[in-house]
mmCIF file of C-alpha atoms in Angstrom:
data_model
loop_
_atom_site.group_PDB
_atom_site.id
_atom_site.type_symbol
_atom_site.label_atom_id
_atom_site.label_comp_id
_atom_site.label_asym_id
_atom_site.label_seq_id
_atom_site.Cartn_x
_atom_site.Cartn_y
_atom_site.Cartn_z
ATOM 1 C CA MET C 410 -9.837 -68.649 -17.079
ATOM 2 C CA ASP C 411 -12.782 -66.282 -17.370
ATOM 3 C CA SER C 412 -12.277 -64.189 -20.474
ATOM 4 C CA ASP C 413 -14.381 -61.370 -18.997
ATOM 5 C CA HIS C 414 -11.974 -60.830 -16.081
ATOM 6 C CA PRO C 415 -9.695 -57.858 -16.782
ATOM 7 C CA SER C 416 -6.084 -58.763 -17.087
ATOM 8 C CA THR C 417 -3.577 -56.983 -14.865
ATOM 9 C CA SER C 418 0.101 -56.988 -15.623
ATOM 10 C CA ILE C 419 2.618 -57.799 -12.919
ATOM 11 C CA SER C 420 4.460 -54.549 -13.581
ATOM 12 C CA THR C 421 1.319 -52.571 -12.743
ATOM 13 C CA LEU C 422 0.894 -54.350 -9.416
ATOM 14 C CA ASP C 423 4.510 -53.718 -8.475
ATOM 15 C CA THR C 424 4.295 -49.972 -9.122
ATOM 16 C CA PRO C 425 3.950 -48.099 -5.785
ATOM 17 C CA PRO C 426 1.182 -45.499 -5.526
ATOM 18 C CA GLN C 427 2.243 -41.972 -6.315
ATOM 19 C CA PRO C 428 2.234 -39.541 -3.344
ATOM 20 C CA PRO C 429 -0.090 -36.541 -3.553
ATOM 21 C CA PRO C 430 1.503 -33.313 -4.754
ATOM 22 C CA ALA C 431 3.214 -31.318 -2.029
ATOM 23 C CA ILE C 432 1.406 -28.227 -0.760
ATOM 24 C CA ASP C 433 3.426 -25.060 -0.394
ATOM 25 C CA SER C 434 2.397 -23.960 3.103
ATOM 26 C CA SER C 435 4.072 -20.585 2.623
ATOM 27 C CA GLN C 436 1.219 -19.627 0.297
ATOM 28 C CA TYR C 437 -1.357 -19.896 3.084
ATOM 29 C CA PRO C 438 -1.517 -18.020 6.402
ATOM 30 C CA PRO C 439 -1.171 -20.112 9.578
ATOM 31 C CA GLU C 440 -4.326 -20.430 11.666
ATOM 32 C CA PRO C 441 -3.022 -18.527 14.747
ATOM 33 C CA LEU C 442 -2.446 -15.508 12.508
ATOM 34 C CA THR C 443 -6.183 -14.936 12.182
ATOM 35 C CA GLU C 444 -6.519 -14.212 15.896
ATOM 36 C CA ARG C 445 -3.624 -11.745 15.830
ATOM 37 C CA VAL C 446 -5.082 -10.006 12.785
ATOM 38 C CA LEU C 447 -8.374 -9.567 14.634
ATOM 39 C CA ARG C 448 -6.559 -8.050 17.615
ATOM 40 C CA ALA C 449 -4.665 -5.702 15.300
ATOM 41 C CA LEU C 450 -7.965 -4.566 13.808
ATOM 42 C CA GLU C 451 -10.024 -4.376 16.998
ATOM 43 C CA ASN C 452 -7.588 -3.289 19.722
ATOM 44 C CA ARG C 453 -7.034 0.371 20.522
ATOM 45 C CA LEU C 454 -3.734 0.882 18.680
ATOM 46 C CA LEU C 455 -2.484 4.182 17.264
ATOM 47 C CA LEU C 456 0.605 5.611 15.613
ATOM 48 C CA LEU C 457 2.443 8.209 17.709
ATOM 49 C CA HIS C 458 5.455 8.901 15.527
ATOM 50 C CA ARG C 459 7.327 7.578 12.529
ATOM 51 C CA SER C 460 11.038 7.879 11.861
ATOM 52 C CA ASN C 461 12.028 6.246 8.571
ATOM 53 C CA ASN C 462 11.374 2.520 9.110
ATOM 54 C CA ASP C 463 10.580 2.856 12.844
ATOM 55 C CA PHE C 464 6.929 3.165 13.879
ATOM 56 C CA PHE C 465 6.159 4.150 17.486
ATOM 57 C CA ILE C 466 2.862 2.509 18.397
ATOM 58 C CA LEU C 467 0.552 3.288 21.319
ATOM 59 C CA GLY C 468 -0.520 -0.123 22.608
ATOM 60 C CA ALA C 469 -3.844 -1.142 24.102
ATOM 61 C CA THR C 470 -2.470 -0.882 27.672
ATOM 62 C CA GLY C 471 -0.872 2.524 27.105
ATOM 63 C CA ASN C 472 2.666 1.220 26.573
ATOM 64 C CA VAL C 473 4.593 2.555 23.594
ATOM 65 C CA TYR C 474 6.248 -0.055 21.382
ATOM 66 C CA THR C 475 8.611 0.383 18.448
ATOM 67 C CA VAL C 476 7.897 -1.572 15.275
ATOM 68 C CA THR C 477 10.846 -1.685 12.892
ATOM 69 C CA LEU C 478 10.257 -2.699 9.294
ATOM 70 C CA SER C 479 13.354 -4.317 7.839
ATOM 71 C CA ALA C 480 14.300 -7.595 6.184
ATOM 72 C CA THR C 481 13.268 -9.156 9.506
ATOM 73 C CA PRO C 482 10.447 -7.022 10.985
ATOM 74 C CA SER C 483 10.562 -6.663 14.764
ATOM 75 C CA CYS C 484 8.675 -5.149 17.685
ATOM 76 C CA THR C 485 9.782 -4.244 21.207
ATOM 77 C CA CYS C 486 6.611 -5.644 22.815
ATOM 78 C CA PRO C 487 6.870 -8.709 25.107
ATOM 79 C CA ASP C 488 5.155 -10.954 22.540
ATOM 80 C CA SER C 489 7.837 -13.105 20.911
ATOM 81 C CA THR C 490 5.488 -14.141 18.091
ATOM 82 C CA THR C 491 6.361 -12.773 14.655
ATOM 83 C CA PRO C 492 4.473 -10.961 13.360
ATOM 84 C CA CYS C 493 2.849 -9.673 16.554
ATOM 85 C CA LYS C 494 -0.357 -7.634 16.518
ATOM 86 C CA HIS C 495 1.602 -4.362 16.469
ATOM 87 C CA ILE C 496 3.468 -5.341 13.297
ATOM 88 C CA LEU C 497 0.162 -6.429 11.781
ATOM 89 C CA PHE C 498 -1.357 -3.093 12.819
ATOM 90 C CA VAL C 499 1.375 -1.294 10.876
ATOM 91 C CA TYR C 500 0.773 -3.504 7.852
ATOM 92 C CA ILE C 501 -3.017 -3.475 7.765
ATOM 93 C CA ARG C 502 -4.252 -0.285 9.381
ATOM 94 C CA LEU C 503 -1.339 2.069 8.771
ATOM 95 C CA LEU C 504 -0.045 0.959 5.383
ATOM 96 C CA SER C 505 -3.330 -0.508 4.061
ATOM 97 C CA VAL C 506 -1.905 -3.935 3.197
ATOM 98 C CA SER C 507 -4.651 -6.285 1.993
ATOM 99 C CA LEU C 508 -5.580 -9.261 4.162
ATOM 100 C CA ASP C 509 -4.450 -11.745 1.508
ATOM 101 C CA ASP C 510 -0.982 -10.213 1.135
ATOM 102 C CA PRO C 511 1.782 -12.775 1.929
ATOM 103 C CA CYS C 512 3.633 -10.066 3.881
ATOM 104 C CA LEU C 513 1.201 -10.607 6.737
ATOM 105 C CA TRP C 514 2.471 -14.052 7.638
ATOM 106 C CA ARG C 515 6.078 -13.925 6.482
ATOM 107 C CA ARG C 516 8.847 -13.635 9.068
ATOM 108 C CA THR C 517 11.097 -11.968 6.514
ATOM 109 C CA LEU C 518 10.498 -9.425 3.779
ATOM 110 C CA ARG C 519 12.006 -9.325 0.342
ATOM 111 C CA PRO C 520 13.669 -6.054 -0.719
ATOM 112 C CA CYS C 521 10.841 -5.286 -3.139
ATOM 113 C CA GLN C 522 8.225 -5.898 -0.425
ATOM 114 C CA LEU C 523 10.070 -3.719 2.073
ATOM 115 C CA THR C 524 10.414 -0.903 -0.450
ATOM 116 C CA ARG C 525 6.707 -1.090 -1.254
ATOM 117 C CA LEU C 526 5.726 -0.953 2.418
ATOM 118 C CA LEU C 527 8.018 1.921 3.357
ATOM 119 C CA SER C 528 6.860 4.005 0.397
ATOM 120 C CA ALA C 529 3.157 3.519 1.156
ATOM 121 C CA PRO C 530 1.277 6.497 2.660
ATOM 122 C CA VAL C 531 0.152 6.259 6.270
ATOM 123 C CA ALA C 532 -3.586 6.070 6.930
ATOM 124 C CA VAL C 533 -4.554 9.251 8.776
ATOM 125 C CA ASP C 534 -7.343 7.599 10.770
ATOM 126 C CA ALA C 535 -4.796 5.353 12.547
ATOM 127 C CA VAL C 536 -2.707 8.277 13.847
ATOM 128 C CA ALA C 537 -3.062 9.459 17.458
ATOM 129 C CA GLY C 538 -4.364 12.934 18.215
ATOM 130 C CA VAL C 539 -2.052 15.914 18.497
ATOM 131 C CA ALA C 540 -2.265 16.205 22.306
ATOM 132 C CA ILE C 541 -1.210 12.634 23.029
ATOM 133 C CA ARG C 542 1.549 12.794 20.409
ATOM 134 C CA GLN C 543 2.936 15.942 21.996
ATOM 135 C CA ARG C 544 2.843 14.313 25.431
ATOM 136 C CA TYR C 545 4.746 11.327 24.070
ATOM 137 C CA GLN C 546 7.419 13.618 22.622
ATOM 138 C CA GLU C 547 7.811 15.314 26.019
ATOM 139 C CA LEU C 548 8.174 12.021 27.893
ATOM 140 C CA TYR C 549 10.527 10.641 25.261
ATOM 141 C CA LEU C 550 12.827 13.659 25.459
ATOM 142 C CA HIS C 551 12.710 13.617 29.266
ATOM 143 C CA ARG C 552 13.743 9.970 29.366
ATOM 144 C CA ALA C 553 16.480 10.522 26.791
ATOM 145 C CA THR C 554 18.059 13.231 28.949
ATOM 146 C CA THR C 555 17.545 11.733 32.427
ATOM 147 C CA ASN C 556 17.894 8.007 31.700
ATOM 148 C CA PRO C 557 19.704 7.548 28.374
ATOM 149 C CA ASP C 558 20.635 3.896 28.977
ATOM 150 C CA GLY C 559 17.012 2.933 29.698
ATOM 151 C CA GLU C 560 17.829 1.256 33.009
ATOM 152 C CA GLY C 561 15.883 1.728 36.208
ATOM 153 C CA PRO C 562 17.236 3.311 39.397
ATOM 154 C CA PRO C 563 20.072 1.458 41.184
ATOM 155 C CA VAL C 564 19.021 -1.203 43.678
ATOM 156 C CA GLN C 565 19.629 -0.222 47.296
ATOM 157 C CA VAL C 566 21.224 -2.931 49.462
ATOM 158 C CA GLU C 567 21.699 -2.858 53.216
ATOM 159 C CA GLU C 568 25.146 -3.745 54.475
ATOM 160 C CA GLY C 569 25.489 -7.445 55.222
ATOM 161 C CA SER C 570 22.408 -8.464 53.196
ATOM 162 C CA ASN C 571 22.566 -11.892 51.592
ATOM 163 C CA CYS C 572 20.931 -13.089 48.393
ATOM 164 C CA PRO C 573 17.873 -15.228 49.274
ATOM 165 C CA VAL C 574 18.843 -17.823 46.650
ATOM 166 C CA CYS C 575 22.618 -18.304 46.770
ATOM 167 C CA LEU C 576 22.945 -16.855 50.316
ATOM 168 C CA GLU C 577 26.042 -14.886 49.304
ATOM 169 C CA GLU C 578 26.500 -11.285 50.389
ATOM 170 C CA MET C 579 25.145 -8.787 47.878
ATOM 171 C CA GLY C 580 27.134 -5.719 48.882
ATOM 172 C CA GLY C 581 29.986 -4.893 46.512
ATOM 173 C CA GLY C 582 31.166 -7.020 43.622
ATOM 174 C CA ASP C 583 30.099 -6.782 40.005
ATOM 175 C CA ARG C 584 27.066 -9.080 40.109
ATOM 176 C CA LYS C 585 23.976 -7.211 38.915
ATOM 177 C CA LEU C 586 21.096 -6.837 41.362
ATOM 178 C CA VAL C 587 17.351 -6.553 40.800
ATOM 179 C CA ALA C 588 14.594 -5.897 43.329
ATOM 180 C CA CYS C 589 10.998 -6.969 43.776
ATOM 181 C CA GLU C 590 8.627 -4.072 43.186
ATOM 182 C CA THR C 591 6.284 -5.297 45.935
ATOM 183 C CA CYS C 592 8.585 -5.948 48.899
ATOM 184 C CA LYS C 593 11.680 -4.098 47.560
ATOM 185 C CA ASN C 594 13.973 -6.991 48.542
ATOM 186 C CA PRO C 595 17.026 -7.331 46.268
ATOM 187 C CA ILE C 596 18.350 -10.485 44.633
ATOM 188 C CA HIS C 597 21.142 -11.341 42.212
ATOM 189 C CA GLU C 598 19.797 -11.127 38.674
ATOM 190 C CA GLU C 599 21.369 -14.454 37.724
ATOM 191 C CA CYS C 600 19.808 -16.056 40.808
ATOM 192 C CA LEU C 601 16.409 -14.696 39.806
ATOM 193 C CA VAL C 602 16.825 -16.266 36.357
ATOM 194 C CA ALA C 603 17.644 -19.605 37.997
ATOM 195 C CA TRP C 604 14.616 -19.201 40.284
ATOM 196 C CA LYS C 605 12.370 -18.559 37.293
ATOM 197 C CA LYS C 606 13.598 -21.697 35.546
ATOM 198 C CA SER C 607 13.135 -23.831 38.643
ATOM 199 C CA SER C 608 9.576 -22.606 39.245
ATOM 200 C CA ARG C 609 8.473 -23.692 35.737
ATOM 201 C CA ARG C 610 5.628 -21.224 35.835
ATOM 202 C CA ARG C 611 4.652 -18.617 33.307
ATOM 203 C CA LEU C 612 4.369 -15.973 36.040
ATOM 204 C CA THR C 613 7.258 -15.810 38.480
ATOM 205 C CA SER C 614 6.727 -15.019 42.155
ATOM 206 C CA CYS C 615 9.125 -13.215 44.468
ATOM 207 C CA VAL C 616 11.421 -15.487 46.477
ATOM 208 C CA ILE C 617 10.658 -13.530 49.666
ATOM 209 C CA CYS C 618 7.061 -12.278 49.601
ATOM 210 C CA ARG C 619 5.689 -14.691 46.955
ATOM 211 C CA ALA C 620 3.941 -11.819 45.185
ATOM 212 C CA ARG C 621 4.012 -11.761 41.404
ATOM 213 C CA TRP C 622 7.467 -10.583 40.368
ATOM 214 C CA ARG C 623 7.396 -7.050 39.069
ATOM 215 C CA ASP C 624 10.815 -5.661 38.329
ATOM 216 C CA PRO C 625 10.913 -1.827 38.371
ATOM 217 C CA ALA C 626 13.562 -1.930 35.647
ATOM 218 C CA GLU C 627 11.175 -3.877 33.413
ATOM 219 C CA ARG C 628 8.461 -1.316 34.075
ATOM 220 C CA GLU C 629 10.829 1.463 33.031
ATOM 221 C CA ARG C 630 11.435 -0.261 29.710
ATOM 222 C CA TYR C 631 8.373 1.306 28.103
ATOM 223 C CA ILE C 632 6.878 4.772 28.114
ATOM 224 C CA ASN C 633 3.284 4.438 29.302
ATOM 225 C CA LEU C 634 0.642 6.958 28.262
ATOM 226 C CA SER C 635 -2.436 5.373 29.832
ATOM 227 C CA ALA C 636 -2.815 8.313 32.248
ATOM 228 C CA TYR C 637 -2.994 10.757 29.342
ATOM 229 C CA VAL C 638 -5.168 8.874 26.865
ATOM 230 C CA SER C 639 -8.768 9.926 26.376
ATOM 231 C CA ALA C 640 -11.303 9.511 23.616
ATOM 232 C CA ASP C 641 -10.870 13.147 22.592
ATOM 233 C CA GLU C 642 -7.086 12.911 22.406
ATOM 234 C CA ASN C 643 -7.256 9.891 20.133
ATOM 235 C CA THR C 644 -9.191 11.713 17.423
ATOM 236 C CA ILE C 645 -7.555 13.410 14.485
ATOM 237 C CA HIS C 646 -7.935 17.174 14.629
ATOM 238 C CA GLY C 647 -8.140 17.866 10.917
ATOM 239 C CA GLN C 648 -5.781 17.350 8.036
ATOM 240 C CA GLU C 649 -3.677 20.348 9.080
ATOM 241 C CA ASP C 650 -2.295 18.291 11.987
ATOM 242 C CA VAL C 651 -0.567 15.754 9.768
ATOM 243 C CA ASP C 652 1.715 15.778 6.775
ATOM 244 C CA ASN C 653 1.206 13.698 3.632
ATOM 245 C CA SER C 654 2.605 10.590 5.334
ATOM 246 C CA GLY C 655 0.081 10.821 8.164
ATOM 247 C CA VAL C 656 2.496 12.050 10.843
ATOM 248 C CA ASN C 657 3.541 15.573 11.681
ATOM 249 C CA VAL C 658 7.285 15.260 12.176
ATOM 250 C CA ASN C 659 7.350 18.667 13.829
ATOM 251 C CA ASP C 660 5.139 17.620 16.768
#
């Protein structure tokens, strides 16, 4: 045997290789978060009102969404992703959370994190102007008095009309009805849900007219201020318009 050949023990050969150390993924933000952070920074988002841990945000399309900071932060926008861009807007632009803060990509907040966020001052430059905030208050109070349950107007059904899906008569009974905003034809809500599932499309079309389904009740879900927003109204009219938290609670 060649004496220069290194000797290797059998026990060394039988020892399996050690796996690499596990990486704690919670310490790093997921890649899709970067895109949402950019939208939170670049989109036209503004704070309309704050009530304790509820932040009423003017969205890019004029809809008003409510961001609630709690152990599980939430937003009333249609985006089911958590955190959505509106929650990130509250974190980054309103409460000045740094971009490397773990709060940005966590679905839940620890009590100490929540306390820190809720006690942080609001950035004045992310607050909507006085005029648009006053208009929001007017629309909010009007809706609260005229439509407290948040539902749209009742669906009108002609006598003898049948549901286009189940073909059963829609007059009477306790089955909830919805109507297409384009053709105004009613349909059982549960039948519409079944129709949506069967179509397997992201955008649902009306059973009758085939137009994109637009439910008036869904439209009534949000207050929309797009008709009242202007560049002038989105500016801050001096420090006297806001309190030390960035929002004048008396508006």
